[in-house]
Amino acid sequence: MNGKTLYDKLWEAHVVRTNPDGTALVYIDRHLVHEVTSPQAFEGLRLAGRGLWRVDANLATADHNVPTTGRRQGIADPVSRLQVETLDQNCQDFGITEFGMNDPRQGIVHVIGPEQGATLPGMTVVCGDSHTSTHGAFGALAFGIGTSEVEHVLATQCLLLKKSKNMRVRVEGAIPFGVTAKDIVLVIVGRIGTAGGTGYAIEFAGSAIRSLSMEGRMTVCNMAIEAGARAGMIAVDDKTIDYLRGRPYAPPPQLWEQAQVAWRSLYSDAGATFDHEIEIDAGAIVPQVTWGTSPEMVVGIDGRVPDPAREQDATRRASMRGALEYMNLVPGTAIQDIAIDKVFIGSCTNSRIEDLRVAAAVVRGKRLAHNVKLAMVVPGSGLIKTQAESEGLDKIFAAAGFEWREPGCSMCLAMNADRLEPGERCASTSNRNFEGRQGAGGRTHLVSPAMAAAAGIAGHFVDVRSWR
Amino acid sequence: MQKFTTLTGIAAPMDRANVDTDAIIPKQYLKSIKRSGFGPNLFDSWRYLDEGEPGMDHSRRRLNPDFVLNQPRYAGASILLARANFGCGSSREHAPWALMDYGFRVIIAPSYADIFYQNSLKNGLLPVVLEEATVQQLFEGVYAQEGYRLSVDLDRQTVTTPSGQVIHFDIDPFRKHCLVNGLDDIGLTLEHVDDIRAYEARRRKEAPWLFR
């Protein structure tokens, strides 16, 4: 091997010991904790009489269950309330820093990690949530884990892992007007397929990826898991370092220089080899809309709902038929003719300040279409909400008929009160269009924030490239 | 972790690709702070005709007669036959908890999503990987014959069909060892406390900003 990939470097820097069978004990630098996947892990620690290996490596927040309205009144659903209270109690008992529901820093776990500088280049970052891949945007090795692994990290600060294969997705060229990071990653998922990245760590590279802001890079890495890869990552550059400077958990001034020098080595060497490589022409990407019940079922805004009859593979054909039935769509329908009932702008994919600015610019001075029952904007964190309000974005949304909510996961997975009713169709900036994901019987179309905002105004999907 | 050695049981077919964890156990049940009790809500939105919520008496809900696991011939199934990329989506370990709580101990599929696969192994749920064509043959067997039972032997790494055909499967030796003996990963890792301490000491010098 002539050089190392970014993933090779991150992996090697964290191996504590290698077992004869090739598995390795890998050290975890940062563990993010939320209320849904942690209670059973803390219970396991208590039952075994174990403590935390390293308290300061953990950072917790409540995000999945929290209401996005009327927070002062607490959580109405007693089951959700108990889960959030259990997190509060566990963090208190074990001494973990938690941004509780009413802390101004509370937010979606994958938003607050980077925002606080708790996610840093060169780190291993884990969380009991598959969208932990988001943090790879900082040149970190970040991936989702189950509850047994959460308990394992709490108790040992390590995980027993087998090294993944290396995949590189290069997106080259200038990104056209109206096309965003979300469209890029939807194209990638459509190309690789929902299982194509299984067993791989994906590095996103190329001039188009480098041209993205840190927010955009997080959006891309966030959906690596939708292509089956547990980890997605992007090399460190000036943007990475500029983003982190001065953040609360970032290295203090006396360590900053040393850290920065180390971080600048976090890229794939010129001679590095990848097990699989894909190249995508950014200039050919158009705004994307998913039409089915898997994120790989995606098409351009200028496209039509595909016809399963034209699919050669029997299993795929059956999946397409099932998806169209669930989505109540007819093959051949122009995507722009699909009317929507609700709009959701938020989630760990698209709830950062840049996303909200883009959406606000689309709806400024306009009104929600009459057929749209509800459009909600859910900022990713309390700090983003405050920032957006200082820029007057909340007023723009409100004037357009969009509801401005409190931060959390909200209708990305509908564990709180925000959900689709059976049969409702939603333009959503989230990451999964699985059956029932946003509410039993709900129909989800994944799009960028600009596309979701425009669909809310038009009442159906429209091409933001020609928006005025 | 529950040990796994051998099992003979009825196989049930889950004949669709990319079955995601939202389908295996919908989000409303993830509010539980327990590890058990998810069985009645396995495949909840396919299995029942009404919308389920935590705390309901699930025995009184209307079953979807068309859903495969509601068919009497698959009652008591302990082996789930599935298609490619089973368990894709979220990292919720509630998915293997629900499958096991329902009574499944083995899944047979051409491929799994990574996190689901790991989560299953850590709970004593055996995810067997077989080639697509072999899985297809098992599906045909299940459909053709009521009471189709498979025997799974982890030590020998075999699946045996009712006709006596023996199919070999591969599994990571370490994971096999843990499953057969019901070993706790944490206990094993804590045998290497000195290695972890040594790593931390070295890393603290190299990258002190990581330890604050």
XYZ file of C-alpha atoms in Angstrom:
680
model
C 0.000 0.000 0.000
C 1.411 3.354 -1.060
C -0.578 5.490 1.286
C -3.289 5.488 3.874
C -6.871 6.516 3.539
C -8.413 8.920 6.029
C -10.287 5.957 7.493
C -7.060 3.917 7.812
C -5.460 6.787 9.738
C -8.409 7.241 12.072
C -8.657 3.511 12.667
C -4.954 3.001 13.378
C -4.837 5.913 15.818
C -7.506 4.269 17.965
C -6.524 0.614 18.092
C -5.869 -0.374 21.701
C -5.060 -3.973 20.874
C -5.562 -6.341 17.968
C -6.856 -9.844 18.521
C -5.476 -12.837 16.616
C -8.707 -13.052 14.594
C -8.239 -9.518 13.275
C -10.843 -7.823 15.442
C -9.570 -4.865 17.401
C -10.362 -3.125 20.621
C -10.900 0.466 19.482
C -10.810 3.473 21.795
C -13.750 5.875 21.766
C -13.038 9.563 22.355
C -16.562 10.907 22.457
C -19.807 9.235 23.415
C -23.030 11.130 22.812
C -26.030 9.924 24.766
C -29.768 10.432 24.284
C -32.871 9.175 26.044
C -34.052 6.404 23.708
C -31.125 4.010 23.397
C -29.454 4.532 26.781
C -31.818 3.531 29.633
C -31.229 -0.208 29.220
C -27.462 0.403 29.076
C -27.438 2.279 32.382
C -29.650 -0.440 33.843
C -27.102 -3.022 32.671
C -24.288 -1.128 34.388
C -26.241 -1.019 37.629
C -27.104 -4.721 37.481
C -23.438 -5.606 36.956
C -22.229 -3.108 39.548
C -20.108 -1.304 36.959
C -19.263 2.382 36.775
C -18.303 4.663 33.901
C -14.798 4.298 32.528
C -14.406 7.995 31.714
C -17.189 10.354 32.654
C -15.858 13.365 30.718
C -16.003 11.536 27.373
C -19.807 11.529 27.570
C -22.243 14.273 26.655
C -26.010 13.825 26.821
C -29.167 15.533 25.633
C -32.849 14.671 25.260
C -34.014 15.012 21.666
C -36.206 12.194 20.306
C -39.171 12.515 22.712
C -39.200 16.202 23.500
C -42.223 18.298 22.525
C -41.671 21.148 20.068
C -44.403 23.314 21.591
C -45.387 24.234 25.155
C -42.197 23.023 26.790
C -42.916 24.961 29.944
C -45.735 22.532 30.643
C -43.390 19.550 30.399
C -44.061 16.380 28.412
C -47.720 15.375 28.263
C -47.166 11.741 27.217
C -46.295 9.871 30.435
C -44.254 7.211 28.609
C -42.105 9.814 26.855
C -41.807 11.802 30.059
C -40.521 8.795 31.961
C -37.883 8.147 29.319
C -36.597 11.732 29.436
C -36.685 11.758 33.253
C -34.776 8.477 33.238
C -32.025 10.112 31.176
C -31.930 13.079 33.571
C -31.644 10.709 36.522
C -28.985 8.520 34.888
C -26.869 11.544 33.979
C -27.201 12.856 37.502
C -26.337 9.489 39.076
C -23.310 8.893 36.847
C -22.124 12.514 36.662
C -22.608 12.980 32.902
C -23.039 16.507 31.516
C -26.542 16.747 30.094
C -28.234 19.516 28.158
C -31.703 18.878 29.532
C -34.935 19.751 27.799
C -34.990 23.333 29.026
C -31.285 24.069 28.643
C -30.678 26.676 25.893
C -27.998 24.358 24.451
C -30.393 21.399 24.130
C -30.964 20.058 20.651
C -30.591 17.104 18.331
C -27.586 15.133 19.499
C -25.924 15.274 16.051
C -26.383 19.018 15.885
C -25.112 19.901 19.343
C -21.953 17.750 19.205
C -20.337 19.850 16.460
C -21.977 23.044 17.675
C -20.298 22.666 21.064
C -16.975 21.574 19.582
C -17.528 18.255 21.341
C -16.980 16.629 17.952
C -13.394 17.183 16.832
C -11.232 16.015 13.935
C -9.372 12.786 14.582
C -11.858 11.621 17.183
C -13.822 8.427 17.336
C -17.406 9.489 18.016
C -20.223 7.081 18.804
C -23.848 7.373 19.823
C -26.762 4.993 20.077
C -28.172 6.412 16.883
C -27.434 5.486 13.290
C -27.070 9.094 12.144
C -23.879 9.462 14.161
C -22.170 9.292 10.763
C -22.927 13.050 10.654
C -19.851 13.808 12.777
C -17.565 12.325 10.124
C -17.844 15.697 8.369
C -15.087 16.841 10.759
C -12.565 14.188 9.749
C -13.710 11.985 12.619
C -14.554 8.279 12.651
C -18.174 8.428 13.749
C -20.787 5.710 13.677
C -24.008 4.548 15.283
C -24.152 1.745 17.819
C -26.794 -0.342 19.562
C -27.603 -0.305 23.251
C -25.264 -3.210 24.126
C -22.445 -1.181 22.599
C -23.593 1.942 24.454
C -23.186 -0.017 27.673
C -19.830 -1.324 26.473
C -18.537 2.201 25.801
C -19.839 3.515 29.106
C -18.049 0.701 30.948
C -14.805 0.406 28.964
C -14.439 3.463 26.653
C -13.818 0.922 23.890
C -15.619 -1.147 21.293
C -14.651 -4.454 19.773
C -14.724 -3.913 16.020
C -13.695 -5.361 12.726
C -12.205 -2.891 10.288
C -14.467 -1.861 7.437
C -13.482 -1.640 3.794
C -12.669 1.711 2.196
C -14.998 3.366 -0.272
C -14.512 6.804 -1.790
C -17.266 8.809 -3.409
C -15.846 11.718 -5.360
C -18.223 14.471 -6.359
C -16.455 16.725 -8.821
C -17.326 20.025 -10.422
C -19.340 23.116 -9.607
C -22.662 22.605 -7.826
C -25.451 24.135 -9.925
C -27.743 26.856 -8.582
C -30.618 25.431 -6.539
C -28.780 22.176 -5.808
C -27.734 21.516 -2.206
C -25.811 19.005 -0.100
C -29.073 17.108 0.400
C -29.522 16.630 -3.328
C -25.926 15.453 -3.623
C -26.334 12.824 -0.942
C -29.691 11.659 -2.286
C -28.037 11.133 -5.665
C -25.256 9.185 -3.934
C -27.742 6.976 -2.049
C -29.674 6.425 -5.272
C -26.472 5.408 -7.032
C -24.975 3.153 -4.354
C -28.305 1.774 -3.164
C -29.480 1.347 0.390
C -27.198 -1.651 1.004
C -24.325 -0.701 -1.326
C -22.238 0.747 1.478
C -22.696 -2.187 3.868
C -19.311 -3.167 5.283
C -17.662 0.062 4.082
C -16.579 3.355 5.583
C -17.300 5.991 2.951
C -15.092 8.999 2.382
C -16.798 11.813 0.508
C -14.286 13.755 -1.549
C -13.903 15.873 -4.657
C -14.191 19.562 -5.432
C -17.948 19.714 -4.921
C -17.653 18.240 -1.415
C -14.801 20.609 -0.584
C -16.904 23.536 -1.725
C -19.646 22.687 0.781
C -19.918 24.490 4.117
C -19.517 22.411 7.292
C -23.316 22.337 7.528
C -23.530 20.895 4.024
C -20.817 18.352 4.759
C -22.730 17.214 7.839
C -25.836 16.726 5.687
C -23.859 14.487 3.327
C -22.190 12.392 6.046
C -25.483 12.156 7.929
C -26.996 10.020 5.185
C -24.040 7.653 4.696
C -26.087 5.171 6.727
C -28.884 5.439 4.157
C -26.404 3.880 1.731
C -25.677 1.161 4.303
C -22.346 2.561 5.549
C -22.037 2.999 9.301
C -19.479 5.772 8.854
C -19.121 8.613 6.370
C -16.265 11.101 6.531
C -14.634 14.097 4.902
C -11.012 15.272 5.090
C -10.072 18.209 7.305
C -9.416 21.595 5.702
C -9.508 25.270 6.696
C -13.306 25.243 6.862
C -13.261 22.438 9.422
C -10.790 24.279 11.610
C -12.455 27.680 11.249
C -15.798 26.182 12.238
C -14.401 24.789 15.480
C -12.345 27.749 16.660
C -13.686 29.148 19.931
C -16.396 26.544 20.502
C -16.944 25.584 24.176
C -15.473 22.059 23.977
C -12.809 22.850 21.365
C -9.158 22.818 22.461
C -8.212 25.852 24.598
C -5.799 28.464 23.151
C -2.721 26.811 24.679
C -3.500 23.527 22.861
C -5.086 24.949 19.727
C -1.919 25.138 17.630
C -0.870 21.595 18.476
C -4.348 20.291 17.723
C -4.569 22.127 14.439
C -1.275 20.699 13.236
C -2.446 17.183 14.053
C -5.800 17.717 12.355
C -4.195 18.862 9.126
C -2.860 15.344 8.559
C -6.392 13.970 8.390
C -6.854 13.291 4.692
C -6.332 10.332 2.378
C -2.783 10.142 1.046
C -2.327 10.567 -2.692
C -1.351 6.924 -3.147
C -4.083 5.478 -0.933
C -6.133 2.692 -2.422
C -9.854 2.197 -1.977
C -11.770 -1.054 -2.240
C -14.456 0.757 -4.181
C -14.598 4.157 -5.870
C -17.457 6.116 -7.354
C -17.355 9.405 -9.194
C -20.295 11.725 -9.579
C -20.540 14.827 -11.768
C -21.921 17.616 -9.587
C -22.894 19.621 -12.652
C -25.402 16.962 -13.687
C -27.272 16.934 -10.346
C -30.783 18.365 -10.195
C -32.908 18.830 -7.045
C -34.011 15.392 -5.818
C -37.316 14.000 -4.527
C -37.833 10.469 -3.198
C -40.907 8.704 -4.539
C -40.838 5.441 -2.546
C -40.277 3.918 0.876
C -36.508 3.606 0.769
C -34.099 6.538 0.371
C -32.636 4.880 -2.738
C -36.008 5.361 -4.459
C -35.193 8.844 -5.656
C -35.569 10.863 -8.830
C -34.903 14.400 -10.066
C -37.582 17.111 -9.807
C -37.795 17.029 -13.594
C -38.519 13.285 -13.504
C -41.497 10.979 -13.182
C -42.568 8.189 -10.862
C -40.887 5.085 -12.330
C -42.733 2.051 -13.670
C -42.045 -1.248 -11.869
C -42.965 -3.114 -15.063
C -39.685 -1.908 -16.539
C -37.613 -3.324 -13.668
C -35.901 -6.602 -14.598
C -35.084 -7.841 -11.095
C -38.062 -9.584 -9.453
C -37.254 -8.607 -5.863
C -36.734 -4.969 -6.835
C -39.912 -4.998 -8.890
C -41.863 -6.282 -5.902
C -40.311 -3.592 -3.669
C -41.233 -0.882 -6.161
C -44.825 -2.122 -6.444
C -45.170 -2.246 -2.669
C -43.700 1.246 -2.345
C -46.004 2.764 -4.972
C -49.018 1.185 -3.344
C -48.027 2.526 0.065
C -47.240 5.959 -1.388
C -50.453 5.923 -3.461
C -48.584 6.920 -6.595
C -49.105 5.918 -10.221
C -46.152 5.163 -12.506
C -45.448 7.958 -14.964
C -46.770 10.757 -12.752
C -44.624 13.885 -13.045
C -42.973 14.580 -9.689
C -44.101 18.210 -9.954
C -47.734 17.037 -10.079
C -47.565 15.430 -6.642
C -49.516 17.531 -4.123
C -48.548 17.566 -0.456
C -50.396 17.910 2.869
C -47.572 18.825 5.232
C -44.050 20.228 5.287
C -41.362 19.305 7.776
C -38.143 21.304 7.862
C -35.807 19.908 10.494
C -33.954 16.719 11.620
C -30.261 15.955 12.110
C -29.965 16.084 8.315
C -31.269 19.598 7.694
C -31.971 21.754 10.765
C -28.859 23.899 10.901
C -28.716 27.653 10.438
C -27.780 27.407 6.770
C -30.784 25.149 6.110
C -33.119 27.580 7.843
C -31.683 30.553 5.950
C -32.193 28.851 2.605
C -35.762 27.837 3.445
C -36.582 31.319 4.738
C -35.271 32.898 1.543
C -37.661 30.708 -0.464
C -40.791 31.562 1.570
C -40.056 35.252 2.197
C -43.075 37.352 1.291
C -45.155 34.336 0.242
C -47.952 32.283 1.809
C -48.446 28.603 2.422
C -50.682 26.948 -0.196
C -54.296 26.334 0.870
C -54.022 22.573 0.519
C -51.098 22.413 2.949
C -52.475 21.722 6.427
C -49.287 22.243 8.361
C -45.752 23.382 7.710
C -43.340 23.252 10.598
C -39.789 24.450 11.035
C -37.893 22.715 13.840
C -34.419 24.114 14.525
C -31.723 21.603 15.415
C -30.781 23.229 18.697
C -31.698 25.993 21.085
C -28.666 27.967 19.951
C -29.657 27.675 16.286
C -33.158 28.792 17.201
C -31.774 31.877 18.951
C -29.455 32.625 16.031
C -32.304 32.282 13.518
C -34.496 34.574 15.606
C -31.739 37.180 15.768
C -31.744 37.135 11.966
C -35.543 37.452 11.863
C -36.029 34.064 10.183
C -38.798 33.086 12.603
C -40.802 36.144 11.515
C -40.341 35.283 7.839
C -41.581 31.748 8.437
C -44.504 32.903 10.574
C -45.569 35.470 7.958
C -45.594 32.690 5.376
C -47.740 30.466 7.608
C -44.960 28.135 8.758
C -44.918 27.177 12.436
C -41.732 27.939 14.344
C -41.015 25.234 16.910
C -38.687 24.218 19.750
C -35.642 22.040 18.887
C -35.700 18.244 18.697
C -36.009 15.277 16.359
C -39.718 15.958 15.991
C -41.451 14.587 12.895
C -38.327 12.961 11.457
C -39.414 9.895 13.392
C -42.526 11.105 15.177
C -41.752 9.852 18.656
C -43.225 13.019 20.102
C -46.616 14.510 19.250
C -45.494 15.736 15.793
C -46.620 13.230 13.193
C -48.401 12.545 9.930
C -51.919 11.157 10.000
C -52.653 8.066 7.869
C -52.540 8.923 4.167
C -50.967 12.353 4.631
C -48.172 13.273 2.261
C -45.189 15.252 3.478
C -42.312 17.152 1.907
C -39.667 16.420 4.500
C -36.040 17.435 4.933
C -35.387 14.346 7.077
C -33.472 11.209 6.123
C -35.855 8.230 5.993
C -39.000 7.651 3.986
C -39.722 4.215 5.455
C -43.342 3.143 5.856
C -44.818 4.775 8.933
C -41.616 6.610 9.790
C -43.335 9.985 10.227
C -46.561 8.479 11.567
C -48.527 5.317 10.801
C -49.746 5.439 7.205
C -47.896 8.707 6.518
C -46.168 9.235 3.176
C -42.755 10.867 3.160
C -40.893 12.498 0.288
C -37.317 13.402 1.167
C -36.108 16.728 -0.215
C -33.770 19.625 0.546
C -34.890 22.530 2.763
C -35.323 24.779 -0.281
C -37.444 22.161 -2.038
C -39.575 21.540 1.069
C -40.152 25.263 1.540
C -41.078 25.741 -2.115
C -43.435 22.753 -2.042
C -45.182 24.311 0.957
C -45.800 27.550 -0.947
C -46.818 25.863 -4.202
C -48.794 23.020 -2.599
C -46.913 20.501 -4.734
C -43.305 19.789 -5.632
C -41.680 22.491 -7.757
C -38.247 23.050 -9.188
C -36.431 25.559 -6.945
C -34.024 26.273 -9.769
C -36.751 28.369 -11.368
C -38.188 29.777 -8.109
C -38.849 33.477 -7.941
C -26.414 -12.966 26.828
C -28.564 -15.982 26.065
C -26.473 -18.896 24.750
C -27.091 -20.355 21.339
C -26.110 -23.888 20.435
C -28.717 -25.715 18.366
C -32.319 -25.113 17.439
C -34.974 -26.933 15.462
C -38.077 -24.960 14.685
C -40.707 -23.765 12.268
C -39.482 -21.278 9.696
C -41.634 -18.293 8.720
C -41.087 -16.309 5.487
C -40.639 -12.503 5.498
C -40.644 -12.148 1.769
C -39.484 -8.591 1.097
C -36.103 -6.946 0.714
C -34.803 -4.066 2.845
C -37.011 -4.712 5.871
C -36.130 -1.714 8.036
C -36.007 -1.439 11.807
C -38.953 0.993 11.782
C -41.002 -1.889 10.369
C -39.552 -4.410 12.820
C -40.454 -2.293 15.830
C -42.148 1.091 15.268
C -40.903 4.140 17.132
C -43.751 4.521 19.607
C -42.527 1.396 21.406
C -38.994 2.755 21.721
C -40.196 4.902 24.591
C -39.917 1.903 26.885
C -36.990 1.913 29.288
C -36.969 -1.893 29.440
C -35.361 -4.583 27.311
C -38.348 -6.911 27.301
C -41.992 -6.858 26.307
C -41.518 -5.862 22.655
C -42.769 -9.175 21.192
C -46.443 -8.201 20.855
C -45.339 -5.188 18.788
C -42.950 -6.921 16.424
C -43.889 -5.778 12.888
C -46.721 -3.870 14.554
C -47.952 -1.826 11.608
C -48.065 -4.852 9.300
C -49.422 -7.210 11.896
C -52.419 -5.257 13.160
C -55.138 -3.370 11.320
C -55.346 -0.588 13.895
C -52.685 1.834 15.000
C -50.870 0.635 18.095
C -49.726 2.640 21.077
C -47.731 1.616 24.143
C -49.888 0.415 27.007
C -52.634 -1.070 24.801
C -53.936 -4.574 25.426
C -52.508 -5.992 22.206
C -54.433 -9.253 22.544
C -57.607 -7.270 21.858
C -56.365 -5.544 18.730
C -57.542 -6.486 15.239
C -55.010 -8.702 13.506
C -54.251 -8.321 9.819
C -55.181 -11.765 8.450
C -52.968 -11.247 5.393
C -49.801 -10.731 7.418
C -47.599 -13.782 7.252
C -46.969 -14.242 10.976
C -50.716 -14.198 11.625
C -51.214 -17.328 9.561
C -51.761 -20.387 11.776
C -49.188 -22.446 9.877
C -46.410 -20.169 11.148
C -47.553 -20.139 14.778
C -44.647 -20.774 17.104
C -42.030 -20.034 14.422
C -38.531 -19.566 15.819
C -36.664 -19.087 12.526
C -37.306 -16.113 10.272
C -36.434 -16.392 6.601
C -35.731 -12.978 5.147
C -34.430 -11.183 2.076
C -31.428 -8.941 1.467
C -30.434 -6.031 3.718
C -32.644 -7.140 6.583
C -32.641 -4.692 9.512
C -31.600 -1.576 7.628
C -32.168 1.864 9.090
C -31.811 2.857 12.691
C -29.491 1.462 15.347
C -32.351 0.498 17.697
C -31.471 -2.676 19.541
C -35.199 -2.915 20.227
C -35.331 -4.685 16.827
C -33.495 -7.841 17.942
C -35.147 -7.549 21.367
C -38.564 -7.618 19.682
C -37.667 -10.534 17.401
C -36.414 -12.554 20.358
C -39.281 -11.581 22.619
C -41.644 -12.860 19.923
C -39.805 -16.170 19.879
C -37.296 -15.948 17.034
C -33.777 -17.202 17.744
C -32.488 -17.421 14.168
C -32.795 -15.256 11.089
C -31.680 -16.517 7.701
C -31.058 -13.933 4.983
C -28.619 -13.168 2.141
C -27.414 -10.006 3.939
C -28.062 -7.712 6.888
C -27.505 -4.090 7.717
C -24.286 -3.774 9.755
C -25.678 -2.365 13.006
C -28.600 -4.792 13.121
C -26.232 -7.702 12.544
C -24.001 -6.667 15.443
C -26.953 -5.956 17.713
C -28.364 -9.422 17.028
C -25.122 -11.177 17.844
C -24.935 -9.339 21.140
C -28.323 -10.657 22.196
C -28.109 -14.309 21.284
C -30.149 -13.904 18.102
C -28.277 -15.793 15.387
C -28.202 -14.022 11.994
C -27.302 -16.705 9.459
C -26.029 -15.513 6.089
C -26.686 -17.775 3.099
C -26.390 -17.164 -0.598
C -29.343 -15.577 -2.343
C -30.126 -18.742 -4.333
C -30.037 -20.907 -1.201
C -32.341 -18.519 0.631
C -34.666 -18.608 -2.371
C -34.717 -22.411 -2.182
C -35.635 -22.245 1.523
C -38.447 -19.799 0.743
C -39.793 -22.262 -1.810
C -39.567 -25.046 0.757
C -41.460 -23.024 3.367
C -44.210 -22.121 0.922
C -44.534 -25.697 -0.361
C -44.798 -27.477 2.942
C -46.783 -26.598 6.030
C -44.831 -27.197 9.217
C -41.495 -26.756 7.388
C -38.850 -27.032 10.088
C -35.175 -26.240 9.907
C -32.430 -27.366 12.251
C -29.640 -24.946 13.004
C -26.401 -26.113 14.592
C -24.071 -23.263 15.446
C -21.152 -25.448 16.486
C -21.179 -27.250 13.128
C -22.322 -24.080 11.333
C -25.086 -25.879 9.496
C -28.723 -25.460 8.562
C -30.500 -28.753 7.841
C -33.703 -28.891 5.781
C -36.566 -31.367 6.331
C -35.268 -33.419 3.399
C -31.920 -33.772 5.129
C -29.974 -31.312 2.988
C -27.153 -29.819 5.063
C -26.220 -26.232 4.264
C -23.035 -24.722 5.683
C -22.838 -21.106 6.846
C -19.948 -18.878 7.851
C -19.691 -16.883 11.037
C -16.910 -14.928 12.697
C -15.133 -17.366 15.091
C -15.065 -14.892 17.960
C -18.778 -14.142 17.663
C -19.515 -17.841 17.471
C -17.486 -18.429 20.615
C -19.421 -15.684 22.444
C -22.803 -17.021 21.283
C -22.090 -20.646 22.146
C -20.906 -19.670 25.608
C -23.284 -16.763 26.197
C -20.320 -14.484 26.926
C -20.601 -10.875 27.994
C -18.465 -8.583 25.803
C -17.841 -6.114 28.595
C -16.380 -8.783 30.843
C -14.030 -9.830 28.029
C -12.910 -6.274 27.325
C -12.257 -5.615 30.998
C -9.632 -8.373 30.868
C -7.578 -5.805 28.929
C -7.757 -2.950 31.399
C -3.980 -2.481 31.292
C -3.975 -2.118 27.514
C -6.697 0.526 27.695
C -4.828 2.443 30.408
C -1.592 2.295 28.417
C -3.371 3.563 25.308
C -4.884 6.444 27.254
C -1.524 7.411 28.747
C 0.088 7.509 25.309
C -2.814 9.338 23.732
C -2.917 11.898 26.517
C 0.589 12.958 25.467
C -0.116 12.933 21.729
C -3.492 14.631 21.865
C -4.050 16.226 25.281
C -7.074 18.181 24.034
C -9.012 14.920 23.923
C -8.804 14.546 27.697
C -10.502 17.515 29.270
